[in-house]
mmCIF file with all atom_site columns, C-alpha atoms in Angstrom:
data_model
loop_
_atom_site.group_PDB
_atom_site.id
_atom_site.type_symbol
_atom_site.label_atom_id
_atom_site.label_alt_id
_atom_site.label_comp_id
_atom_site.label_asym_id
_atom_site.label_entity_id
_atom_site.label_seq_id
_atom_site.pdbx_PDB_ins_code
_atom_site.Cartn_x
_atom_site.Cartn_y
_atom_site.Cartn_z
_atom_site.occupancy
_atom_site.B_iso_or_equiv
_atom_site.pdbx_formal_charge
_atom_site.auth_seq_id
_atom_site.auth_comp_id
_atom_site.auth_asym_id
_atom_site.auth_atom_id
_atom_site.pdbx_PDB_model_num
ATOM 1   C CA . ASN N 1 1   ? -1.886  -8.670  -3.220  1.00 0.00 ? 1   ASN N CA 1
ATOM 2   C CA . GLY N 1 2   ? -2.050  -11.080 -0.606  1.00 0.00 ? 2   GLY N CA 1
ATOM 3   C CA . VAL N 1 3   ? -4.003  -11.199 2.586   1.00 0.00 ? 3   VAL N CA 1
ATOM 4   C CA . MET N 1 4   ? -1.818  -8.865  4.887   1.00 0.00 ? 4   MET N CA 1
ATOM 5   C CA . SER N 1 5   ? -0.906  -6.436  2.046   1.00 0.00 ? 5   SER N CA 1
ATOM 6   C CA . GLY N 1 6   ? -4.766  -6.261  1.039   1.00 0.00 ? 6   GLY N CA 1
ATOM 7   C CA . LEU N 1 7   ? -5.439  -5.395  4.714   1.00 0.00 ? 7   LEU N CA 1
ATOM 8   C CA . MET N 1 8   ? -2.848  -2.703  5.078   1.00 0.00 ? 8   MET N CA 1
ATOM 9   C CA . GLN N 1 9   ? -3.655  -1.364  1.864   1.00 0.00 ? 9   GLN N CA 1
ATOM 10  C CA . MET N 1 10  ? -7.289  -1.175  2.747   1.00 0.00 ? 10  MET N CA 1
ATOM 11  C CA . LEU N 1 11  ? -6.329  0.433   6.179   1.00 0.00 ? 11  LEU N CA 1
ATOM 12  C CA . LEU N 1 12  ? -4.279  2.973   4.538   1.00 0.00 ? 12  LEU N CA 1
ATOM 13  C CA . LEU N 1 13  ? -6.666  4.143   2.148   1.00 0.00 ? 13  LEU N CA 1
ATOM 14  C CA . LYS N 1 14  ? -9.179  4.815   5.186   1.00 0.00 ? 14  LYS N CA 1
ATOM 15  C CA . VAL N 1 15  ? -6.428  6.929   6.586   1.00 0.00 ? 15  VAL N CA 1
ATOM 16  C CA . SER N 1 16  ? -6.421  8.438   3.101   1.00 0.00 ? 16  SER N CA 1
ATOM 17  C CA . ALA N 1 17  ? -10.021 9.441   3.065   1.00 0.00 ? 17  ALA N CA 1
ATOM 18  C CA . HIS N 1 18  ? -9.776  10.280  6.398   1.00 0.00 ? 18  HIS N CA 1
ATOM 19  C CA . ILE N 1 19  ? -7.051  13.260  5.378   1.00 0.00 ? 19  ILE N CA 1
ATOM 20  C CA . THR N 1 20  ? -9.403  14.200  2.521   1.00 0.00 ? 20  THR N CA 1
ATOM 21  C CA . GLU N 1 21  ? -12.246 14.451  4.609   1.00 0.00 ? 21  GLU N CA 1
ATOM 22  C CA . GLN N 1 22  ? -10.591 16.297  7.154   1.00 0.00 ? 22  GLN N CA 1
ATOM 23  C CA . LEU N 1 23  ? -8.358  18.947  5.062   1.00 0.00 ? 23  LEU N CA 1
ATOM 24  C CA . GLY N 1 24  ? -11.079 18.883  1.684   1.00 0.00 ? 24  GLY N CA 1
ATOM 25  C CA . MET N 1 25  ? -8.075  17.426  -0.745  1.00 0.00 ? 25  MET N CA 1
ATOM 26  C CA . ALA N 1 26  ? -6.644  14.252  -1.523  1.00 0.00 ? 26  ALA N CA 1
ATOM 27  C CA . PRO N 1 27  ? -3.041  13.409  -0.512  1.00 0.00 ? 27  PRO N CA 1
ATOM 28  C CA . GLY N 1 28  ? -0.639  13.374  -3.446  1.00 0.00 ? 28  GLY N CA 1
ATOM 29  C CA . GLY N 1 29  ? -2.231  16.423  -5.134  1.00 0.00 ? 29  GLY N CA 1
ATOM 30  C CA . GLU N 1 30  ? 1.759   17.617  -5.803  1.00 0.00 ? 30  GLU N CA 1
ATOM 31  C CA . PHE N 1 31  ? 2.491   14.828  -8.069  1.00 0.00 ? 31  PHE N CA 1
ATOM 32  C CA . ARG N 1 32  ? -0.824  15.580  -9.788  1.00 0.00 ? 32  ARG N CA 1
ATOM 33  C CA . GLU N 1 33  ? 0.583   18.964  -10.344 1.00 0.00 ? 33  GLU N CA 1
ATOM 34  C CA . ALA N 1 34  ? 3.740   18.043  -11.650 1.00 0.00 ? 34  ALA N CA 1
ATOM 35  C CA . PHE N 1 35  ? 2.071   15.794  -14.337 1.00 0.00 ? 35  PHE N CA 1
ATOM 36  C CA . LYS N 1 36  ? -0.285  18.522  -14.961 1.00 0.00 ? 36  LYS N CA 1
ATOM 37  C CA . GLU N 1 37  ? 2.853   20.921  -15.388 1.00 0.00 ? 37  GLU N CA 1
ATOM 38  C CA . ALA N 1 38  ? 4.760   18.267  -17.245 1.00 0.00 ? 38  ALA N CA 1
ATOM 39  C CA . SER N 1 39  ? 2.110   17.812  -20.101 1.00 0.00 ? 39  SER N CA 1
ATOM 40  C CA . LYS N 1 40  ? 3.217   21.833  -20.872 1.00 0.00 ? 40  LYS N CA 1
ATOM 41  C CA . VAL N 1 41  ? 6.497   21.235  -21.518 1.00 0.00 ? 41  VAL N CA 1
ATOM 42  C CA . PRO N 1 42  ? 7.310   19.910  -24.868 1.00 0.00 ? 42  PRO N CA 1
ATOM 43  C CA . PHE N 1 43  ? 9.312   16.640  -25.251 1.00 0.00 ? 43  PHE N CA 1
ATOM 44  C CA . CYS N 1 44  ? 8.948   16.103  -21.421 1.00 0.00 ? 44  CYS N CA 1
ATOM 45  C CA . LYS N 1 45  ? 8.862   12.523  -20.352 1.00 0.00 ? 45  LYS N CA 1
ATOM 46  C CA . PHE N 1 46  ? 6.904   12.106  -16.876 1.00 0.00 ? 46  PHE N CA 1
ATOM 47  C CA . HIS N 1 47  ? 8.358   9.155   -15.330 1.00 0.00 ? 47  HIS N CA 1
ATOM 48  C CA . LEU N 1 48  ? 6.783   7.340   -12.013 1.00 0.00 ? 48  LEU N CA 1
ATOM 49  C CA . GLY N 1 49  ? 9.837   6.778   -9.762  1.00 0.00 ? 49  GLY N CA 1
ATOM 50  C CA . ASP N 1 50  ? 8.682   5.396   -6.942  1.00 0.00 ? 50  ASP N CA 1
ATOM 51  C CA . ARG N 1 51  ? 9.382   1.600   -5.486  1.00 0.00 ? 51  ARG N CA 1
ATOM 52  C CA . PRO N 1 52  ? 6.278   -0.501  -6.669  1.00 0.00 ? 52  PRO N CA 1
ATOM 53  C CA . ILE N 1 53  ? 3.278   -0.438  -3.946  1.00 0.00 ? 53  ILE N CA 1
ATOM 54  C CA . PRO N 1 54  ? 3.039   -4.045  -3.757  1.00 0.00 ? 54  PRO N CA 1
ATOM 55  C CA . VAL N 1 55  ? 7.029   -4.759  -3.032  1.00 0.00 ? 55  VAL N CA 1
ATOM 56  C CA . THR N 1 56  ? 6.678   -1.869  -0.348  1.00 0.00 ? 56  THR N CA 1
ATOM 57  C CA . PHE N 1 57  ? 3.818   -3.316  1.119   1.00 0.00 ? 57  PHE N CA 1
ATOM 58  C CA . LYS N 1 58  ? 4.996   -6.768  1.447   1.00 0.00 ? 58  LYS N CA 1
ATOM 59  C CA . ARG N 1 59  ? 8.453   -5.810  2.442   1.00 0.00 ? 59  ARG N CA 1
ATOM 60  C CA . ALA N 1 60  ? 7.389   -3.723  5.371   1.00 0.00 ? 60  ALA N CA 1
ATOM 61  C CA . ILE N 1 61  ? 4.704   -6.385  6.908   1.00 0.00 ? 61  ILE N CA 1
ATOM 62  C CA . ALA N 1 62  ? 7.549   -8.938  6.521   1.00 0.00 ? 62  ALA N CA 1
ATOM 63  C CA . ALA N 1 63  ? 9.733   -7.181  8.415   1.00 0.00 ? 63  ALA N CA 1
ATOM 64  C CA . LEU N 1 64  ? 7.044   -6.352  11.355  1.00 0.00 ? 64  LEU N CA 1
ATOM 65  C CA . SER N 1 65  ? 6.279   -8.967  13.974  1.00 0.00 ? 65  SER N CA 1
ATOM 66  C CA . PHE N 1 66  ? 3.053   -10.068 14.551  1.00 0.00 ? 66  PHE N CA 1
ATOM 67  C CA . TRP N 1 67  ? 2.482   -7.901  17.716  1.00 0.00 ? 67  TRP N CA 1
ATOM 68  C CA . GLN N 1 68  ? 3.478   -4.893  15.489  1.00 0.00 ? 68  GLN N CA 1
ATOM 69  C CA . LYS N 1 69  ? 1.158   -5.437  12.623  1.00 0.00 ? 69  LYS N CA 1
ATOM 70  C CA . VAL N 1 70  ? -1.521  -6.062  15.418  1.00 0.00 ? 70  VAL N CA 1
ATOM 71  C CA . LYS N 1 71  ? -0.247  -2.676  17.085  1.00 0.00 ? 71  LYS N CA 1
ATOM 72  C CA . LEU N 1 72  ? 0.110   -0.658  13.631  1.00 0.00 ? 72  LEU N CA 1
ATOM 73  C CA . ALA N 1 73  ? -3.543  -2.106  12.166  1.00 0.00 ? 73  ALA N CA 1
ATOM 74  C CA . TRP N 1 74  ? -5.210  -0.983  15.503  1.00 0.00 ? 74  TRP N CA 1
ATOM 75  C CA . GLY N 1 75  ? -3.515  2.694   15.612  1.00 0.00 ? 75  GLY N CA 1
ATOM 76  C CA . LEU N 1 76  ? -4.779  2.957   11.601  1.00 0.00 ? 76  LEU N CA 1
ATOM 77  C CA . CYS N 1 77  ? -8.224  1.326   12.521  1.00 0.00 ? 77  CYS N CA 1
ATOM 78  C CA . PHE N 1 78  ? -9.036  3.945   15.167  1.00 0.00 ? 78  PHE N CA 1
ATOM 79  C CA . LEU N 1 79  ? -7.160  6.692   13.641  1.00 0.00 ? 79  LEU N CA 1
ATOM 80  C CA . SER N 1 80  ? -9.651  10.249  14.528  1.00 0.00 ? 80  SER N CA 1
ATOM 81  C CA . ASP N 1 81  ? -7.599  13.033  15.235  1.00 0.00 ? 81  ASP N CA 1
ATOM 82  C CA . PRO N 1 82  ? -8.691  16.011  13.622  1.00 0.00 ? 82  PRO N CA 1
ATOM 83  C CA . ILE N 1 83  ? -6.361  17.742  11.024  1.00 0.00 ? 83  ILE N CA 1
ATOM 84  C CA . SER N 1 84  ? -6.098  21.132  9.820   1.00 0.00 ? 84  SER N CA 1
ATOM 85  C CA . LYS N 1 85  ? -4.245  22.981  6.955   1.00 0.00 ? 85  LYS N CA 1
ATOM 86  C CA . ASP N 1 86  ? -1.878  24.588  9.902   1.00 0.00 ? 86  ASP N CA 1
ATOM 87  C CA . ASP N 1 87  ? -1.323  21.026  11.154  1.00 0.00 ? 87  ASP N CA 1
ATOM 88  C CA . VAL N 1 88  ? 0.114   20.430  7.268   1.00 0.00 ? 88  VAL N CA 1
ATOM 89  C CA . GLU N 1 89  ? 2.132   23.532  7.360   1.00 0.00 ? 89  GLU N CA 1
ATOM 90  C CA . LYS N 1 90  ? 3.669   22.956  10.293  1.00 0.00 ? 90  LYS N CA 1
ATOM 91  C CA . CYS N 1 91  ? 4.897   19.563  9.023   1.00 0.00 ? 91  CYS N CA 1
ATOM 92  C CA . LYS N 1 92  ? 6.821   21.250  6.482   1.00 0.00 ? 92  LYS N CA 1
ATOM 93  C CA . GLN N 1 93  ? 9.195   22.721  9.138   1.00 0.00 ? 93  GLN N CA 1
ATOM 94  C CA . LYS N 1 94  ? 12.354  20.887  9.052   1.00 0.00 ? 94  LYS N CA 1
ATOM 95  C CA . ASP N 1 95  ? 12.885  20.548  12.974  1.00 0.00 ? 95  ASP N CA 1
ATOM 96  C CA . LEU N 1 96  ? 9.106   19.194  13.505  1.00 0.00 ? 96  LEU N CA 1
ATOM 97  C CA . LEU N 1 97  ? 9.467   16.829  10.337  1.00 0.00 ? 97  LEU N CA 1
ATOM 98  C CA . GLU N 1 98  ? 13.335  15.297  11.806  1.00 0.00 ? 98  GLU N CA 1
ATOM 99  C CA . GLN N 1 99  ? 11.379  14.988  15.158  1.00 0.00 ? 99  GLN N CA 1
ATOM 100 C CA . MET N 1 100 ? 8.327   12.756  13.812  1.00 0.00 ? 100 MET N CA 1
ATOM 101 C CA . MET N 1 101 ? 10.404  10.660  11.584  1.00 0.00 ? 101 MET N CA 1
ATOM 102 C CA . ALA N 1 102 ? 12.638  9.626   14.896  1.00 0.00 ? 102 ALA N CA 1
ATOM 103 C CA . GLU N 1 103 ? 9.809   8.899   16.590  1.00 0.00 ? 103 GLU N CA 1
ATOM 104 C CA . MET N 1 104 ? 8.718   6.424   13.749  1.00 0.00 ? 104 MET N CA 1
ATOM 105 C CA . ILE N 1 105 ? 12.044  5.012   13.879  1.00 0.00 ? 105 ILE N CA 1
ATOM 106 C CA . GLY N 1 106 ? 11.666  4.400   17.698  1.00 0.00 ? 106 GLY N CA 1
ATOM 107 C CA . GLU N 1 107 ? 8.134   3.051   17.598  1.00 0.00 ? 107 GLU N CA 1
ATOM 108 C CA . PHE N 1 108 ? 8.448   0.815   14.141  1.00 0.00 ? 108 PHE N CA 1
ATOM 109 C CA . PRO N 1 109 ? 12.098  0.948   13.229  1.00 0.00 ? 109 PRO N CA 1
ATOM 110 C CA . ASP N 1 110 ? 11.682  -2.032  11.107  1.00 0.00 ? 110 ASP N CA 1
ATOM 111 C CA . LEU N 1 111 ? 8.660   0.032   9.279   1.00 0.00 ? 111 LEU N CA 1
ATOM 112 C CA . HIS N 1 112 ? 10.583  3.001   8.947   1.00 0.00 ? 112 HIS N CA 1
ATOM 113 C CA . ARG N 1 113 ? 13.373  1.258   6.904   1.00 0.00 ? 113 ARG N CA 1
ATOM 114 C CA . THR N 1 114 ? 11.296  -0.588  4.637   1.00 0.00 ? 114 THR N CA 1
ATOM 115 C CA . ILE N 1 115 ? 9.123   2.606   3.906   1.00 0.00 ? 115 ILE N CA 1
ATOM 116 C CA . VAL N 1 116 ? 11.469  5.544   4.162   1.00 0.00 ? 116 VAL N CA 1
ATOM 117 C CA . SER N 1 117 ? 15.091  4.288   3.971   1.00 0.00 ? 117 SER N CA 1
ATOM 118 C CA . GLU N 1 118 ? 15.129  1.429   1.373   1.00 0.00 ? 118 GLU N CA 1
ATOM 119 C CA . ARG N 1 119 ? 12.516  4.171   -0.954  1.00 0.00 ? 119 ARG N CA 1
ATOM 120 C CA . ASP N 1 120 ? 15.490  6.910   -0.246  1.00 0.00 ? 120 ASP N CA 1
ATOM 121 C CA . VAL N 1 121 ? 17.835  4.508   -2.061  1.00 0.00 ? 121 VAL N CA 1
ATOM 122 C CA . TYR N 1 122 ? 15.120  3.416   -4.787  1.00 0.00 ? 122 TYR N CA 1
ATOM 123 C CA . LEU N 1 123 ? 14.190  7.073   -5.756  1.00 0.00 ? 123 LEU N CA 1
ATOM 124 C CA . THR N 1 124 ? 18.132  8.318   -5.458  1.00 0.00 ? 124 THR N CA 1
ATOM 125 C CA . TYR N 1 125 ? 18.458  5.286   -7.852  1.00 0.00 ? 125 TYR N CA 1
ATOM 126 C CA . MET N 1 126 ? 15.661  6.605   -10.421 1.00 0.00 ? 126 MET N CA 1
ATOM 127 C CA . LEU N 1 127 ? 16.720  10.258  -10.268 1.00 0.00 ? 127 LEU N CA 1
ATOM 128 C CA . LYS N 1 128 ? 20.547  9.348   -10.956 1.00 0.00 ? 128 LYS N CA 1
ATOM 129 C CA . GLN N 1 129 ? 19.341  7.311   -14.236 1.00 0.00 ? 129 GLN N CA 1
ATOM 130 C CA . ALA N 1 130 ? 17.318  10.480  -15.585 1.00 0.00 ? 130 ALA N CA 1
ATOM 131 C CA . ALA N 1 131 ? 19.931  12.808  -14.651 1.00 0.00 ? 131 ALA N CA 1
ATOM 132 C CA . LYS N 1 132 ? 22.497  10.694  -16.798 1.00 0.00 ? 132 LYS N CA 1
ATOM 133 C CA . GLN N 1 133 ? 24.093  13.054  -19.557 1.00 0.00 ? 133 GLN N CA 1
ATOM 134 C CA . ILE N 1 134 ? 21.909  12.578  -23.028 1.00 0.00 ? 134 ILE N CA 1
ATOM 135 C CA . GLU N 1 135 ? 24.285  11.723  -26.289 1.00 0.00 ? 135 GLU N CA 1
ATOM 136 C CA . LEU N 1 136 ? 23.395  14.130  -28.982 1.00 0.00 ? 136 LEU N CA 1
ATOM 137 C CA . PRO N 1 137 ? 22.939  12.156  -32.177 1.00 0.00 ? 137 PRO N CA 1
ATOM 138 C CA . ARG N 1 138 ? 25.980  12.037  -34.692 1.00 0.00 ? 138 ARG N CA 1
ATOM 139 C CA . ALA N 1 139 ? 26.317  11.939  -38.270 1.00 0.00 ? 139 ALA N CA 1
ATOM 140 C CA . SER N 1 140 ? 29.007  9.557   -38.526 1.00 0.00 ? 140 SER N CA 1
ATOM 141 C CA . GLU N 1 141 ? 30.650  7.009   -36.467 1.00 0.00 ? 141 GLU N CA 1
ATOM 142 C CA . ASN N 1 142 ? 33.870  9.444   -36.852 1.00 0.00 ? 142 ASN N CA 1
ATOM 143 C CA . GLU N 1 143 ? 32.396  12.105  -35.458 1.00 0.00 ? 143 GLU N CA 1
ATOM 144 C CA . PRO N 1 144 ? 33.129  12.286  -31.450 1.00 0.00 ? 144 PRO N CA 1
ATOM 145 C CA . ARG N 1 145 ? 30.462  11.836  -29.091 1.00 0.00 ? 145 ARG N CA 1
ATOM 146 C CA . LYS N 1 146 ? 28.770  14.854  -27.886 1.00 0.00 ? 146 LYS N CA 1
ATOM 147 C CA . TYR N 1 147 ? 26.587  15.021  -24.635 1.00 0.00 ? 147 TYR N CA 1
ATOM 148 C CA . ILE N 1 148 ? 24.341  17.539  -23.081 1.00 0.00 ? 148 ILE N CA 1
ATOM 149 C CA . PRO N 1 149 ? 23.277  17.617  -19.425 1.00 0.00 ? 149 PRO N CA 1
ATOM 150 C CA . ALA N 1 150 ? 19.469  16.388  -18.558 1.00 0.00 ? 150 ALA N CA 1
ATOM 151 C CA . VAL N 1 151 ? 17.071  18.349  -17.013 1.00 0.00 ? 151 VAL N CA 1
ATOM 152 C CA . VAL N 1 152 ? 15.307  17.046  -14.113 1.00 0.00 ? 152 VAL N CA 1
ATOM 153 C CA . VAL N 1 153 ? 12.509  18.186  -11.832 1.00 0.00 ? 153 VAL N CA 1
ATOM 154 C CA . GLY N 1 154 ? 12.255  15.098  -8.728  1.00 0.00 ? 154 GLY N CA 1
ATOM 155 C CA . VAL N 1 155 ? 8.970   15.639  -6.960  1.00 0.00 ? 155 VAL N CA 1
ATOM 156 C CA . VAL N 1 156 ? 9.393   13.613  -3.640  1.00 0.00 ? 156 VAL N CA 1
ATOM 157 C CA . GLY N 1 157 ? 7.976   14.007  -0.095  1.00 0.00 ? 157 GLY N CA 1
ATOM 158 C CA . MET N 1 158 ? 9.863   15.982  2.492   1.00 0.00 ? 158 MET N CA 1
ATOM 159 C CA . GLY N 1 159 ? 10.773  13.134  4.390   1.00 0.00 ? 159 GLY N CA 1
ATOM 160 C CA . HIS N 1 160 ? 12.972  11.854  1.807   1.00 0.00 ? 160 HIS N CA 1
ATOM 161 C CA . VAL N 1 161 ? 15.199  14.715  0.977   1.00 0.00 ? 161 VAL N CA 1
ATOM 162 C CA . PRO N 1 162 ? 17.739  13.994  3.567   1.00 0.00 ? 162 PRO N CA 1
ATOM 163 C CA . GLY N 1 163 ? 18.222  10.171  2.434   1.00 0.00 ? 163 GLY N CA 1
ATOM 164 C CA . ILE N 1 164 ? 18.117  11.203  -1.216  1.00 0.00 ? 164 ILE N CA 1
ATOM 165 C CA . GLU N 1 165 ? 21.160  13.631  -0.360  1.00 0.00 ? 165 GLU N CA 1
ATOM 166 C CA . LYS N 1 166 ? 23.024  11.336  1.864   1.00 0.00 ? 166 LYS N CA 1
ATOM 167 C CA . ASN N 1 167 ? 22.516  8.393   -0.781  1.00 0.00 ? 167 ASN N CA 1
ATOM 168 C CA . TRP N 1 168 ? 23.501  10.660  -4.040  1.00 0.00 ? 168 TRP N CA 1
ATOM 169 C CA . ASN N 1 169 ? 27.131  10.018  -4.416  1.00 0.00 ? 169 ASN N CA 1
ATOM 170 C CA . SER N 1 170 ? 26.827  6.388   -3.570  1.00 0.00 ? 170 SER N CA 1
ATOM 171 C CA . ASP N 1 171 ? 27.095  3.642   -5.598  1.00 0.00 ? 171 ASP N CA 1
ATOM 172 C CA . LEU N 1 172 ? 23.671  2.112   -5.441  1.00 0.00 ? 172 LEU N CA 1
ATOM 173 C CA . LYS N 1 173 ? 21.949  -1.495  -6.234  1.00 0.00 ? 173 LYS N CA 1
ATOM 174 C CA . ILE N 1 174 ? 18.216  -1.481  -6.096  1.00 0.00 ? 174 ILE N CA 1
ATOM 175 C CA . GLN N 1 175 ? 17.830  -5.744  -6.494  1.00 0.00 ? 175 GLN N CA 1
ATOM 176 C CA . GLU N 1 176 ? 17.959  -6.323  -2.851  1.00 0.00 ? 176 GLU N CA 1
ATOM 177 C CA . ILE N 1 177 ? 15.186  -4.032  -1.948  1.00 0.00 ? 177 ILE N CA 1
ATOM 178 C CA . MET N 1 178 ? 13.120  -5.105  -4.833  1.00 0.00 ? 178 MET N CA 1
ATOM 179 C CA . SER N 1 179 ? 12.960  -8.393  -3.711  1.00 0.00 ? 179 SER N CA 1
ATOM 180 C CA . VAL N 1 180 ? 9.917   -9.789  -1.519  1.00 0.00 ? 180 VAL N CA 1
ATOM 181 C CA . PRO N 1 181 ? 10.985  -12.015 1.031   1.00 0.00 ? 181 PRO N CA 1
ATOM 182 C CA . PRO N 1 182 ? 8.903   -15.223 1.690   1.00 0.00 ? 182 PRO N CA 1
ATOM 183 C CA . PRO N 1 183 ? 6.108   -15.081 4.283   1.00 0.00 ? 183 PRO N CA 1
ATOM 184 C CA . SER N 1 184 ? 6.998   -15.757 8.253   1.00 0.00 ? 184 SER N CA 1
ATOM 185 C CA . PRO N 1 185 ? 5.321   -18.597 9.644   1.00 0.00 ? 185 PRO N CA 1
ATOM 186 C CA . SER N 1 186 ? 3.220   -16.174 12.095  1.00 0.00 ? 186 SER N CA 1
ATOM 187 C CA . SER N 1 187 ? 1.930   -14.906 8.402   1.00 0.00 ? 187 SER N CA 1
ATOM 188 C CA . LYS N 1 188 ? 1.200   -18.098 7.529   1.00 0.00 ? 188 LYS N CA 1
ATOM 189 C CA . ILE N 1 189 ? -0.472  -19.162 10.450  1.00 0.00 ? 189 ILE N CA 1
ATOM 190 C CA . PHE N 1 190 ? -2.212  -15.694 10.560  1.00 0.00 ? 190 PHE N CA 1
ATOM 191 C CA . LYS N 1 191 ? -3.345  -16.484 6.880   1.00 0.00 ? 191 LYS N CA 1
ATOM 192 C CA . PHE N 1 192 ? -4.705  -20.028 8.073   1.00 0.00 ? 192 PHE N CA 1
ATOM 193 C CA . VAL N 1 193 ? -6.756  -18.505 10.489  1.00 0.00 ? 193 VAL N CA 1
ATOM 194 C CA . LEU N 1 194 ? -8.519  -15.855 8.887   1.00 0.00 ? 194 LEU N CA 1
ATOM 195 C CA . LYS N 1 195 ? -9.394  -18.270 5.935   1.00 0.00 ? 195 LYS N CA 1
ATOM 196 C CA . ALA N 1 196 ? -10.659 -20.823 7.998   1.00 0.00 ? 196 ALA N CA 1
ATOM 197 C CA . THR N 1 197 ? -12.597 -18.031 10.235  1.00 0.00 ? 197 THR N CA 1
ATOM 198 C CA . VAL N 1 198 ? -14.187 -16.857 7.166   1.00 0.00 ? 198 VAL N CA 1
ATOM 199 C CA . PHE N 1 199 ? -15.194 -20.006 5.537   1.00 0.00 ? 199 PHE N CA 1
ATOM 200 C CA . GLY N 1 200 ? -16.284 -21.101 8.895   1.00 0.00 ? 200 GLY N CA 1
ATOM 201 C CA . LEU N 1 201 ? -18.481 -18.194 9.090   1.00 0.00 ? 201 LEU N CA 1
ATOM 202 C CA . LEU N 1 202 ? -19.719 -18.816 5.799   1.00 0.00 ? 202 LEU N CA 1
ATOM 203 C CA . GLY N 1 203 ? -20.412 -22.214 6.416   1.00 0.00 ? 203 GLY N CA 1
ATOM 204 C CA . TYR N 1 204 ? -22.307 -21.509 9.617   1.00 0.00 ? 204 TYR N CA 1
ATOM 205 C CA . GLY N 1 205 ? -24.335 -18.889 8.108   1.00 0.00 ? 205 GLY N CA 1
ATOM 206 C CA . CYS N 1 206 ? -24.926 -20.737 4.900   1.00 0.00 ? 206 CYS N CA 1
ATOM 207 C CA . TYR N 1 207 ? -26.497 -23.689 7.686   1.00 0.00 ? 207 TYR N CA 1
ATOM 208 C CA . ARG N 1 208 ? -28.471 -21.242 9.734   1.00 0.00 ? 208 ARG N CA 1
ATOM 209 C CA . ILE N 1 209 ? -30.069 -19.823 6.566   1.00 0.00 ? 209 ILE N CA 1
ATOM 210 C CA . GLY N 1 210 ? -30.758 -23.361 5.234   1.00 0.00 ? 210 GLY N CA 1
ATOM 211 C CA . HIS N 1 211 ? -32.085 -24.527 8.791   1.00 0.00 ? 211 HIS N CA 1
ATOM 212 C CA . ARG N 1 212 ? -34.557 -21.753 8.766   1.00 0.00 ? 212 ARG N CA 1
ATOM 213 C CA . THR N 1 213 ? -35.668 -21.995 5.184   1.00 0.00 ? 213 THR N CA 1
ATOM 214 C CA . VAL N 1 214 ? -36.506 -26.015 5.452   1.00 0.00 ? 214 VAL N CA 1
ATOM 215 C CA . GLN N 1 215 ? -38.405 -24.972 8.646   1.00 0.00 ? 215 GLN N CA 1
ATOM 216 C CA . PHE N 1 216 ? -40.205 -22.139 7.155   1.00 0.00 ? 216 PHE N CA 1
ATOM 217 C CA . VAL N 1 217 ? -41.085 -24.201 4.128   1.00 0.00 ? 217 VAL N CA 1
ATOM 218 C CA . LEU N 1 218 ? -42.070 -27.152 6.643   1.00 0.00 ? 218 LEU N CA 1
ATOM 219 C CA . SER N 1 219 ? -44.352 -24.982 8.364   1.00 0.00 ? 219 SER N CA 1
ATOM 220 C CA . MET N 1 220 ? -46.504 -23.529 5.230   1.00 0.00 ? 220 MET N CA 1
ATOM 221 C CA . PRO N 1 221 ? -50.033 -24.823 5.262   1.00 0.00 ? 221 PRO N CA 1
ATOM 222 C CA . ALA N 1 222 ? -49.463 -26.000 1.646   1.00 0.00 ? 222 ALA N CA 1
ATOM 223 C CA . THR N 1 223 ? -46.620 -28.332 2.667   1.00 0.00 ? 223 THR N CA 1
ATOM 224 C CA . GLN N 1 224 ? -48.446 -29.407 5.827   1.00 0.00 ? 224 GLN N CA 1
ATOM 225 C CA . SER N 1 225 ? -51.098 -30.484 3.728   1.00 0.00 ? 225 SER N CA 1
ATOM 226 C CA . TYR N 1 226 ? -49.027 -32.267 1.238   1.00 0.00 ? 226 TYR N CA 1
ATOM 227 C CA . LEU N 1 227 ? -47.132 -34.222 3.596   1.00 0.00 ? 227 LEU N CA 1
ATOM 228 C CA . GLN N 1 228 ? -50.213 -35.430 5.377   1.00 0.00 ? 228 GLN N CA 1
ATOM 229 C CA . ARG N 1 229 ? -51.681 -36.635 2.189   1.00 0.00 ? 229 ARG N CA 1
ATOM 230 C CA . LEU N 1 230 ? -48.608 -38.448 1.313   1.00 0.00 ? 230 LEU N CA 1
ATOM 231 C CA . SER N 1 231 ? -48.709 -40.196 4.691   1.00 0.00 ? 231 SER N CA 1
ATOM 232 C CA . GLU N 1 232 ? -52.445 -41.302 3.985   1.00 0.00 ? 232 GLU N CA 1
ATOM 233 C CA . VAL N 1 233 ? -51.388 -43.005 0.943   1.00 0.00 ? 233 VAL N CA 1
ATOM 234 C CA . PRO N 1 234 ? -51.284 -46.832 1.651   1.00 0.00 ? 234 PRO N CA 1
ATOM 235 C CA . GLN N 1 235 ? -48.143 -48.611 1.238   1.00 0.00 ? 235 GLN N CA 1
ATOM 236 C CA . GLN N 1 236 ? -47.576 -51.260 -1.442  1.00 0.00 ? 236 GLN N CA 1
#
């Protein structure tokens, strides 16, 4: 998924592991429960309706400046605040949720746009596609078309509900929010520096190991005896 996107995904997995350790359950349990319930309903189709993670990550990273990336990565690296089940229940309150979203907008407006607002549009679009009326099969071409309403259950995060309601009656197009912008100059520089650092450290490590290995081999009595015999051989 790319260097920056891969690093960000690793940091978010660290956050997920922290939440799992604190609460004793992994995030996303509501989606696993939805999948389990869908398997009990005859002819039920289960559809993953969120935007692909690589697209969201790459668009989010491209939207952040270099220092915003550093600030976000620093915050994710040192996330160690205790989380209780009561804290999770408090997050379900609409006022507190709106306050948290407002704080995110104030601190990382571009991150909120790519991770929340754009996905609101994508989720709304996919829900509307799933909610289209179903055409019944016709006995002949002359028979009038008949439709029945689709029954859809959408399982989404609470933070997306206001955006879905806001976008529901809009004419939505998702082509723009599915494109991945080219990397910024700062991203290219960071990627080059990171690669140069990694390869430089690997090269230095190989040099140090090789140097010590040669010194160790040369210091062995058998090696010194062999070298001494070679030096005593008369030159032709």
